[in-house]
Amino acid sequence: MKTRDRREFVRIVGASVVVAGLAARATTVFGQAAKKLKPSATDVLLVIDVQNCFVPGGTLPVKEGDAIVPLINRIAKGFVHVVLTQDWHTPGHASFASTYPGKKPFETMSLAYGTQVLWPDHCVQGTPDAELVQGLTIPHAELIIRKGYRKLIDSYSAFYEADGKTPTGLVGYLRERGLKQVFLVGLATDFCVAWSALDARKAGFTAYVIEDATRGIDADGSLAKAWKDMLGAGVKRIQSSDLDV
């Protein structure tokens, strides 16, 4: 083989090796990107407000709220640690429109901690409306956090009341147990799920919202705003198919 031909051969072979290497590297990168998330011993599934009041037939129903229950049950089996939340309001709660003469549900008013959406009476303590949906089957759940039981303040988030500073105790519980990543499902995406995800990030936890295991109210663009806020805060948006459960 002539010297020039040998050089050309080496150049072509070398280029082929580089291309092959890049292809292999790309395959590895894409393979990693496609790799499913396997819940670990430091992960927790946070099931937000899957209660009778928030499914069809309840006092504040979320469209298709009941449709996510079988999926949540399936996802929960893949997690060692599961925490549930319940809205747990007093009669005459500050967030109820009925508390204020002349006010109607979904109007807003200013309270001591900021603007409050006024809701229909819902999830009143001790009523069937406040009970967890009967089909929710997570026998290994380790904790139920009740929120919204302070009469003068609403509570969307599993971590803090609506003033953003009164704790529910969940931050301390997760830290004490060495849990670092929070995966959120439940109702409603644009209110209690979103506020919980944002507060999880504020407290220093990694947060994933499993979108197809949530449903939103979407009042006046609230769903799009919630996703914008969550993604801006570093919340990760995934589907149940992204999980190895």
PDB file of C-alpha atoms in Angstrom:
ATOM      1  CA  MET A   1       0.000   0.000   0.000  1.00  0.00           C
ATOM      2  CA  LYS A   2       1.396   3.414  -0.945  1.00  0.00           C
ATOM      3  CA  THR A   3       2.205   5.899   1.819  1.00  0.00           C
ATOM      4  CA  ARG A   4      -0.497   8.314   0.658  1.00  0.00           C
ATOM      5  CA  ASP A   5      -3.026   5.481   0.467  1.00  0.00           C
ATOM      6  CA  ARG A   6      -2.086   4.328   3.941  1.00  0.00           C
ATOM      7  CA  ARG A   7      -2.562   7.852   5.300  1.00  0.00           C
ATOM      8  CA  GLU A   8      -5.947   8.084   3.617  1.00  0.00           C
ATOM      9  CA  PHE A   9      -6.900   4.680   5.047  1.00  0.00           C
ATOM     10  CA  VAL A  10      -5.833   5.715   8.565  1.00  0.00           C
ATOM     11  CA  ARG A  11      -7.755   8.992   8.206  1.00  0.00           C
ATOM     12  CA  ILE A  12     -10.941   7.196   7.130  1.00  0.00           C
ATOM     13  CA  VAL A  13     -10.616   4.507   9.802  1.00  0.00           C
ATOM     14  CA  GLY A  14      -9.856   7.131  12.439  1.00  0.00           C
ATOM     15  CA  ALA A  15     -12.897   9.152  11.428  1.00  0.00           C
ATOM     16  CA  SER A  16     -15.018   6.008  11.537  1.00  0.00           C
ATOM     17  CA  VAL A  17     -13.801   5.240  15.042  1.00  0.00           C
ATOM     18  CA  VAL A  18     -14.642   8.778  16.190  1.00  0.00           C
ATOM     19  CA  VAL A  19     -18.107   8.585  14.621  1.00  0.00           C
ATOM     20  CA  ALA A  20     -18.675   5.169  16.166  1.00  0.00           C
ATOM     21  CA  GLY A  21     -17.524   6.486  19.515  1.00  0.00           C
ATOM     22  CA  LEU A  22     -19.837   9.465  19.303  1.00  0.00           C
ATOM     23  CA  ALA A  23     -22.711   7.200  18.311  1.00  0.00           C
ATOM     24  CA  ALA A  24     -22.034   4.889  21.215  1.00  0.00           C
ATOM     25  CA  ARG A  25     -21.821   7.865  23.559  1.00  0.00           C
ATOM     26  CA  ALA A  26     -25.090   9.255  22.193  1.00  0.00           C
ATOM     27  CA  THR A  27     -26.719   5.861  22.643  1.00  0.00           C
ATOM     28  CA  THR A  28     -25.518   5.810  26.242  1.00  0.00           C
ATOM     29  CA  VAL A  29     -26.792   9.336  26.902  1.00  0.00           C
ATOM     30  CA  PHE A  30     -30.184   8.672  25.326  1.00  0.00           C
ATOM     31  CA  GLY A  31     -30.349   5.349  27.154  1.00  0.00           C
ATOM     32  CA  GLN A  32     -29.764   7.121  30.427  1.00  0.00           C
ATOM     33  CA  ALA A  33     -32.391   9.720  29.568  1.00  0.00           C
ATOM     34  CA  ALA A  34     -34.894   6.969  28.890  1.00  0.00           C
ATOM     35  CA  LYS A  35     -34.038   5.097  32.065  1.00  0.00           C
ATOM     36  CA  LYS A  36     -37.014   4.856  34.402  1.00  0.00           C
ATOM     37  CA  LEU A  37     -36.966   6.231  37.931  1.00  0.00           C
ATOM     38  CA  LYS A  38     -36.873   3.502  40.560  1.00  0.00           C
ATOM     39  CA  PRO A  39     -38.170   4.749  43.948  1.00  0.00           C
ATOM     40  CA  SER A  40     -35.576   4.286  46.659  1.00  0.00           C
ATOM     41  CA  ALA A  41     -35.527   4.160  50.440  1.00  0.00           C
ATOM     42  CA  THR A  42     -35.058   7.941  50.574  1.00  0.00           C
ATOM     43  CA  ASP A  43     -38.082   8.695  48.368  1.00  0.00           C
ATOM     44  CA  VAL A  44     -41.634   9.335  49.530  1.00  0.00           C
ATOM     45  CA  LEU A  45     -44.932   9.337  47.660  1.00  0.00           C
ATOM     46  CA  LEU A  46     -47.119  12.208  48.826  1.00  0.00           C
ATOM     47  CA  VAL A  47     -50.798  11.551  48.066  1.00  0.00           C
ATOM     48  CA  ILE A  48     -52.612  14.874  48.201  1.00  0.00           C
ATOM     49  CA  ASP A  49     -56.269  15.144  49.286  1.00  0.00           C
ATOM     50  CA  VAL A  50     -57.810  12.131  47.557  1.00  0.00           C
ATOM     51  CA  GLN A  51     -61.052  12.703  49.456  1.00  0.00           C
ATOM     52  CA  ASN A  52     -64.746  12.385  48.735  1.00  0.00           C
ATOM     53  CA  CYS A  53     -65.168  16.157  48.574  1.00  0.00           C
ATOM     54  CA  PHE A  54     -62.815  16.429  45.584  1.00  0.00           C
ATOM     55  CA  VAL A  55     -64.225  13.675  43.373  1.00  0.00           C
ATOM     56  CA  PRO A  56     -67.486  13.675  41.383  1.00  0.00           C
ATOM     57  CA  GLY A  57     -70.380  13.674  43.833  1.00  0.00           C
ATOM     58  CA  GLY A  58     -68.439  15.677  46.429  1.00  0.00           C
ATOM     59  CA  THR A  59     -68.895  19.278  47.500  1.00  0.00           C
ATOM     60  CA  LEU A  60     -65.921  20.610  45.504  1.00  0.00           C
ATOM     61  CA  PRO A  61     -65.469  18.045  42.734  1.00  0.00           C
ATOM     62  CA  VAL A  62     -62.485  18.008  40.410  1.00  0.00           C
ATOM     63  CA  LYS A  63     -63.329  16.685  36.955  1.00  0.00           C
ATOM     64  CA  GLU A  64     -62.185  13.059  36.644  1.00  0.00           C
ATOM     65  CA  GLY A  65     -60.799  13.226  40.170  1.00  0.00           C
ATOM     66  CA  ASP A  66     -61.863   9.650  40.793  1.00  0.00           C
ATOM     67  CA  ALA A  67     -60.161   8.402  37.601  1.00  0.00           C
ATOM     68  CA  ILE A  68     -56.680   8.690  39.117  1.00  0.00           C
ATOM     69  CA  VAL A  69     -57.364   6.447  42.122  1.00  0.00           C
ATOM     70  CA  PRO A  70     -56.450   3.083  40.510  1.00  0.00           C
ATOM     71  CA  LEU A  71     -53.269   4.621  39.115  1.00  0.00           C
ATOM     72  CA  ILE A  72     -52.294   6.046  42.505  1.00  0.00           C
ATOM     73  CA  ASN A  73     -52.864   2.628  44.083  1.00  0.00           C
ATOM     74  CA  ARG A  74     -50.549   1.047  41.513  1.00  0.00           C
ATOM     75  CA  ILE A  75     -47.854   3.694  41.897  1.00  0.00           C
ATOM     76  CA  ALA A  76     -47.973   3.467  45.699  1.00  0.00           C
ATOM     77  CA  LYS A  77     -47.030  -0.219  45.601  1.00  0.00           C
ATOM     78  CA  GLY A  78     -43.635   0.817  44.258  1.00  0.00           C
ATOM     79  CA  PHE A  79     -42.858   3.116  47.196  1.00  0.00           C
ATOM     80  CA  VAL A  80     -41.661   2.025  50.612  1.00  0.00           C
ATOM     81  CA  HIS A  81     -42.727   5.357  52.092  1.00  0.00           C
ATOM     82  CA  VAL A  82     -46.144   6.934  51.509  1.00  0.00           C
ATOM     83  CA  VAL A  83     -47.728   9.952  53.221  1.00  0.00           C
ATOM     84  CA  LEU A  84     -51.378  10.973  52.751  1.00  0.00           C
ATOM     85  CA  THR A  85     -52.944  14.381  53.310  1.00  0.00           C
ATOM     86  CA  GLN A  86     -56.501  15.380  54.177  1.00  0.00           C
ATOM     87  CA  ASP A  87     -58.214  18.737  54.034  1.00  0.00           C
ATOM     88  CA  TRP A  88     -59.819  18.955  57.486  1.00  0.00           C
ATOM     89  CA  HIS A  89     -61.840  22.137  57.850  1.00  0.00           C
ATOM     90  CA  THR A  90     -63.889  23.384  60.769  1.00  0.00           C
ATOM     91  CA  PRO A  91     -67.519  24.423  60.236  1.00  0.00           C
ATOM     92  CA  GLY A  92     -67.626  28.126  59.346  1.00  0.00           C
ATOM     93  CA  HIS A  93     -64.056  28.053  58.077  1.00  0.00           C
ATOM     94  CA  ALA A  94     -62.482  31.302  56.871  1.00  0.00           C
ATOM     95  CA  SER A  95     -62.136  29.890  53.347  1.00  0.00           C
ATOM     96  CA  PHE A  96     -65.862  29.158  52.963  1.00  0.00           C
ATOM     97  CA  ALA A  97     -68.022  31.616  51.025  1.00  0.00           C
ATOM     98  CA  SER A  98     -70.921  30.766  53.346  1.00  0.00           C
ATOM     99  CA  THR A  99     -68.999  32.336  56.234  1.00  0.00           C
ATOM    100  CA  TYR A 100     -69.459  35.810  54.709  1.00  0.00           C
ATOM    101  CA  PRO A 101     -72.971  37.163  54.027  1.00  0.00           C
ATOM    102  CA  GLY A 102     -73.402  38.075  50.380  1.00  0.00           C
ATOM    103  CA  LYS A 103     -70.280  36.237  49.199  1.00  0.00           C
ATOM    104  CA  LYS A 104     -70.428  33.469  46.590  1.00  0.00           C
ATOM    105  CA  PRO A 105     -68.134  30.512  45.931  1.00  0.00           C
ATOM    106  CA  PHE A 106     -65.070  31.316  43.808  1.00  0.00           C
ATOM    107  CA  GLU A 107     -65.107  35.005  44.643  1.00  0.00           C
ATOM    108  CA  THR A 108     -61.986  36.291  46.366  1.00  0.00           C
ATOM    109  CA  MET A 109     -61.410  38.469  49.382  1.00  0.00           C
ATOM    110  CA  SER A 110     -58.476  39.753  51.362  1.00  0.00           C
ATOM    111  CA  LEU A 111     -57.700  38.043  54.657  1.00  0.00           C
ATOM    112  CA  ALA A 112     -54.865  38.661  57.107  1.00  0.00           C
ATOM    113  CA  TYR A 113     -52.485  36.370  55.186  1.00  0.00           C
ATOM    114  CA  GLY A 114     -53.397  37.535  51.659  1.00  0.00           C
ATOM    115  CA  THR A 115     -55.951  36.952  48.914  1.00  0.00           C
ATOM    116  CA  GLN A 116     -58.265  34.028  49.604  1.00  0.00           C
ATOM    117  CA  VAL A 117     -60.426  32.186  47.099  1.00  0.00           C
ATOM    118  CA  LEU A 118     -63.785  31.510  48.745  1.00  0.00           C
ATOM    119  CA  TRP A 119     -64.851  27.915  48.333  1.00  0.00           C
ATOM    120  CA  PRO A 120     -68.075  26.000  48.835  1.00  0.00           C
ATOM    121  CA  ASP A 121     -68.185  24.321  52.236  1.00  0.00           C
ATOM    122  CA  HIS A 122     -66.057  21.202  51.827  1.00  0.00           C
ATOM    123  CA  CYS A 123     -64.074  18.588  53.739  1.00  0.00           C
ATOM    124  CA  VAL A 124     -65.672  19.498  57.056  1.00  0.00           C
ATOM    125  CA  GLN A 125     -64.184  17.528  59.916  1.00  0.00           C
ATOM    126  CA  GLY A 126     -65.929  14.277  60.735  1.00  0.00           C
ATOM    127  CA  THR A 127     -68.231  14.274  57.700  1.00  0.00           C
ATOM    128  CA  PRO A 128     -68.271  11.632  54.932  1.00  0.00           C
ATOM    129  CA  ASP A 129     -67.274  14.421  52.535  1.00  0.00           C
ATOM    130  CA  ALA A 130     -63.892  14.663  54.272  1.00  0.00           C
ATOM    131  CA  GLU A 131     -63.128  10.942  54.234  1.00  0.00           C
ATOM    132  CA  LEU A 132     -60.518   9.439  51.964  1.00  0.00           C
ATOM    133  CA  VAL A 133     -62.011   7.967  48.784  1.00  0.00           C
ATOM    134  CA  GLN A 134     -63.078   4.430  49.552  1.00  0.00           C
ATOM    135  CA  GLY A 135     -61.223   2.987  46.572  1.00  0.00           C
ATOM    136  CA  LEU A 136     -57.894   4.423  47.722  1.00  0.00           C
ATOM    137  CA  THR A 137     -56.002   1.350  48.899  1.00  0.00           C
ATOM    138  CA  ILE A 138     -52.588   2.074  50.389  1.00  0.00           C
ATOM    139  CA  PRO A 139     -52.385  -0.014  53.568  1.00  0.00           C
ATOM    140  CA  HIS A 140     -48.663   0.663  54.046  1.00  0.00           C
ATOM    141  CA  ALA A 141     -49.083   4.467  54.201  1.00  0.00           C
ATOM    142  CA  GLU A 142     -47.126   5.646  57.228  1.00  0.00           C
ATOM    143  CA  LEU A 143     -48.669   9.018  58.035  1.00  0.00           C
ATOM    144  CA  ILE A 144     -51.759  11.143  57.436  1.00  0.00           C
ATOM    145  CA  ILE A 145     -51.217  14.903  57.569  1.00  0.00           C
ATOM    146  CA  ARG A 146     -54.400  16.877  58.234  1.00  0.00           C
ATOM    147  CA  LYS A 147     -54.429  20.497  57.196  1.00  0.00           C
ATOM    148  CA  GLY A 148     -56.831  23.424  57.136  1.00  0.00           C
ATOM    149  CA  TYR A 149     -58.088  22.716  60.646  1.00  0.00           C
ATOM    150  CA  ARG A 150     -57.160  26.185  61.878  1.00  0.00           C
ATOM    151  CA  LYS A 151     -60.429  28.070  61.498  1.00  0.00           C
ATOM    152  CA  LEU A 152     -58.933  31.414  60.490  1.00  0.00           C
ATOM    153  CA  ILE A 153     -56.474  30.269  57.849  1.00  0.00           C
ATOM    154  CA  ASP A 154     -56.690  28.087  54.751  1.00  0.00           C
ATOM    155  CA  SER A 155     -54.157  25.415  53.910  1.00  0.00           C
ATOM    156  CA  TYR A 156     -53.417  24.115  50.425  1.00  0.00           C
ATOM    157  CA  SER A 157     -49.896  22.850  50.976  1.00  0.00           C
ATOM    158  CA  ALA A 158     -48.942  19.676  52.819  1.00  0.00           C
ATOM    159  CA  PHE A 159     -45.987  21.594  54.306  1.00  0.00           C
ATOM    160  CA  TYR A 160     -47.235  25.056  55.327  1.00  0.00           C
ATOM    161  CA  GLU A 161     -50.527  26.819  55.881  1.00  0.00           C
ATOM    162  CA  ALA A 162     -51.614  29.503  53.403  1.00  0.00           C
ATOM    163  CA  ASP A 163     -49.584  32.170  55.216  1.00  0.00           C
ATOM    164  CA  GLY A 164     -46.482  30.360  53.974  1.00  0.00           C
ATOM    165  CA  LYS A 165     -44.904  30.082  57.413  1.00  0.00           C
ATOM    166  CA  THR A 166     -47.132  28.063  59.762  1.00  0.00           C
ATOM    167  CA  PRO A 167     -45.786  24.486  59.484  1.00  0.00           C
ATOM    168  CA  THR A 168     -47.791  21.290  59.345  1.00  0.00           C
ATOM    169  CA  GLY A 169     -44.810  19.334  60.696  1.00  0.00           C
ATOM    170  CA  LEU A 170     -44.183  17.435  57.454  1.00  0.00           C
ATOM    171  CA  VAL A 171     -40.786  19.037  56.793  1.00  0.00           C
ATOM    172  CA  GLY A 172     -39.482  17.849  60.144  1.00  0.00           C
ATOM    173  CA  TYR A 173     -40.991  14.393  59.696  1.00  0.00           C
ATOM    174  CA  LEU A 174     -39.330  13.845  56.322  1.00  0.00           C
ATOM    175  CA  ARG A 175     -35.966  15.159  57.507  1.00  0.00           C
ATOM    176  CA  GLU A 176     -36.020  13.062  60.667  1.00  0.00           C
ATOM    177  CA  ARG A 177     -36.636   9.989  58.531  1.00  0.00           C
ATOM    178  CA  GLY A 178     -33.924  10.842  56.024  1.00  0.00           C
ATOM    179  CA  LEU A 179     -36.348  11.209  53.104  1.00  0.00           C
ATOM    180  CA  LYS A 180     -35.020  13.476  50.359  1.00  0.00           C
ATOM    181  CA  GLN A 181     -37.182  13.190  47.244  1.00  0.00           C
ATOM    182  CA  VAL A 182     -40.926  13.820  47.139  1.00  0.00           C
ATOM    183  CA  PHE A 183     -43.183  12.426  44.404  1.00  0.00           C
ATOM    184  CA  LEU A 184     -46.627  14.048  44.352  1.00  0.00           C
ATOM    185  CA  VAL A 185     -49.989  12.774  43.134  1.00  0.00           C
ATOM    186  CA  GLY A 186     -53.590  13.714  43.900  1.00  0.00           C
ATOM    187  CA  LEU A 187     -55.952  16.695  43.857  1.00  0.00           C
ATOM    188  CA  ALA A 188     -55.974  19.314  42.653  1.00  0.00           C
ATOM    189  CA  THR A 189     -52.951  19.874  40.427  1.00  0.00           C
ATOM    190  CA  ASP A 190     -53.219  23.658  40.389  1.00  0.00           C
ATOM    191  CA  PHE A 191     -53.922  24.151  44.082  1.00  0.00           C
ATOM    192  CA  CYS A 192     -52.956  21.677  46.806  1.00  0.00           C
ATOM    193  CA  VAL A 193     -50.576  19.631  44.636  1.00  0.00           C
ATOM    194  CA  ALA A 194     -48.830  22.703  43.236  1.00  0.00           C
ATOM    195  CA  TRP A 195     -48.541  24.465  46.591  1.00  0.00           C
ATOM    196  CA  SER A 196     -47.161  21.276  48.138  1.00  0.00           C
ATOM    197  CA  ALA A 197     -44.615  20.834  45.346  1.00  0.00           C
ATOM    198  CA  LEU A 198     -43.482  24.456  45.618  1.00  0.00           C
ATOM    199  CA  ASP A 199     -43.127  24.191  49.385  1.00  0.00           C
ATOM    200  CA  ALA A 200     -41.223  20.917  49.035  1.00  0.00           C
ATOM    201  CA  ARG A 201     -38.704  22.788  46.900  1.00  0.00           C
ATOM    202  CA  LYS A 202     -38.631  25.689  49.346  1.00  0.00           C
ATOM    203  CA  ALA A 203     -37.770  23.221  52.105  1.00  0.00           C
ATOM    204  CA  GLY A 204     -34.912  21.778  50.074  1.00  0.00           C
ATOM    205  CA  PHE A 205     -36.459  18.552  48.781  1.00  0.00           C
ATOM    206  CA  THR A 206     -36.312  17.314  45.209  1.00  0.00           C
ATOM    207  CA  ALA A 207     -39.908  17.297  43.944  1.00  0.00           C
ATOM    208  CA  TYR A 208     -41.567  15.374  41.127  1.00  0.00           C
ATOM    209  CA  VAL A 209     -45.225  15.812  40.130  1.00  0.00           C
ATOM    210  CA  ILE A 210     -46.631  12.719  38.394  1.00  0.00           C
ATOM    211  CA  GLU A 211     -48.919  14.563  36.012  1.00  0.00           C
ATOM    212  CA  ASP A 212     -51.234  11.748  34.902  1.00  0.00           C
ATOM    213  CA  ALA A 213     -51.863  10.851  38.553  1.00  0.00           C
ATOM    214  CA  THR A 214     -53.258  14.343  39.219  1.00  0.00           C
ATOM    215  CA  ARG A 215     -56.233  16.340  37.988  1.00  0.00           C
ATOM    216  CA  GLY A 216     -56.711  20.108  38.025  1.00  0.00           C
ATOM    217  CA  ILE A 217     -59.518  22.591  38.568  1.00  0.00           C
ATOM    218  CA  ASP A 218     -58.143  25.045  35.974  1.00  0.00           C
ATOM    219  CA  ALA A 219     -60.022  28.175  37.030  1.00  0.00           C
ATOM    220  CA  ASP A 220     -59.146  31.151  34.807  1.00  0.00           C
ATOM    221  CA  GLY A 221     -55.843  29.664  33.639  1.00  0.00           C
ATOM    222  CA  SER A 222     -54.782  28.434  37.069  1.00  0.00           C
ATOM    223  CA  LEU A 223     -53.458  25.118  35.735  1.00  0.00           C
ATOM    224  CA  ALA A 224     -51.048  26.683  33.235  1.00  0.00           C
ATOM    225  CA  LYS A 225     -49.872  29.173  35.864  1.00  0.00           C
ATOM    226  CA  ALA A 226     -49.322  26.389  38.387  1.00  0.00           C
ATOM    227  CA  TRP A 227     -47.130  24.445  35.973  1.00  0.00           C
ATOM    228  CA  LYS A 228     -45.182  27.576  35.080  1.00  0.00           C
ATOM    229  CA  ASP A 229     -44.567  28.303  38.759  1.00  0.00           C
ATOM    230  CA  MET A 230     -43.620  24.712  39.545  1.00  0.00           C
ATOM    231  CA  LEU A 231     -41.221  24.313  36.638  1.00  0.00           C
ATOM    232  CA  GLY A 232     -39.696  27.686  37.459  1.00  0.00           C
ATOM    233  CA  ALA A 233     -39.018  26.470  40.995  1.00  0.00           C
ATOM    234  CA  GLY A 234     -37.315  23.304  39.769  1.00  0.00           C
ATOM    235  CA  VAL A 235     -40.210  20.890  40.202  1.00  0.00           C
ATOM    236  CA  LYS A 236     -39.874  17.988  37.765  1.00  0.00           C
ATOM    237  CA  ARG A 237     -42.897  17.107  35.608  1.00  0.00           C
ATOM    238  CA  ILE A 238     -43.140  13.386  34.864  1.00  0.00           C
ATOM    239  CA  GLN A 239     -45.664  10.711  33.908  1.00  0.00           C
ATOM    240  CA  SER A 240     -46.369   7.438  35.684  1.00  0.00           C
ATOM    241  CA  SER A 241     -44.708   5.681  32.734  1.00  0.00           C
ATOM    242  CA  ASP A 242     -41.422   7.326  33.786  1.00  0.00           C
ATOM    243  CA  LEU A 243     -41.452   5.275  37.000  1.00  0.00           C
ATOM    244  CA  ASP A 244     -40.188   1.750  37.529  1.00  0.00           C
ATOM    245  CA  VAL A 245     -42.984   0.585  39.811  1.00  0.00           C
TER     246      VAL A 245
END
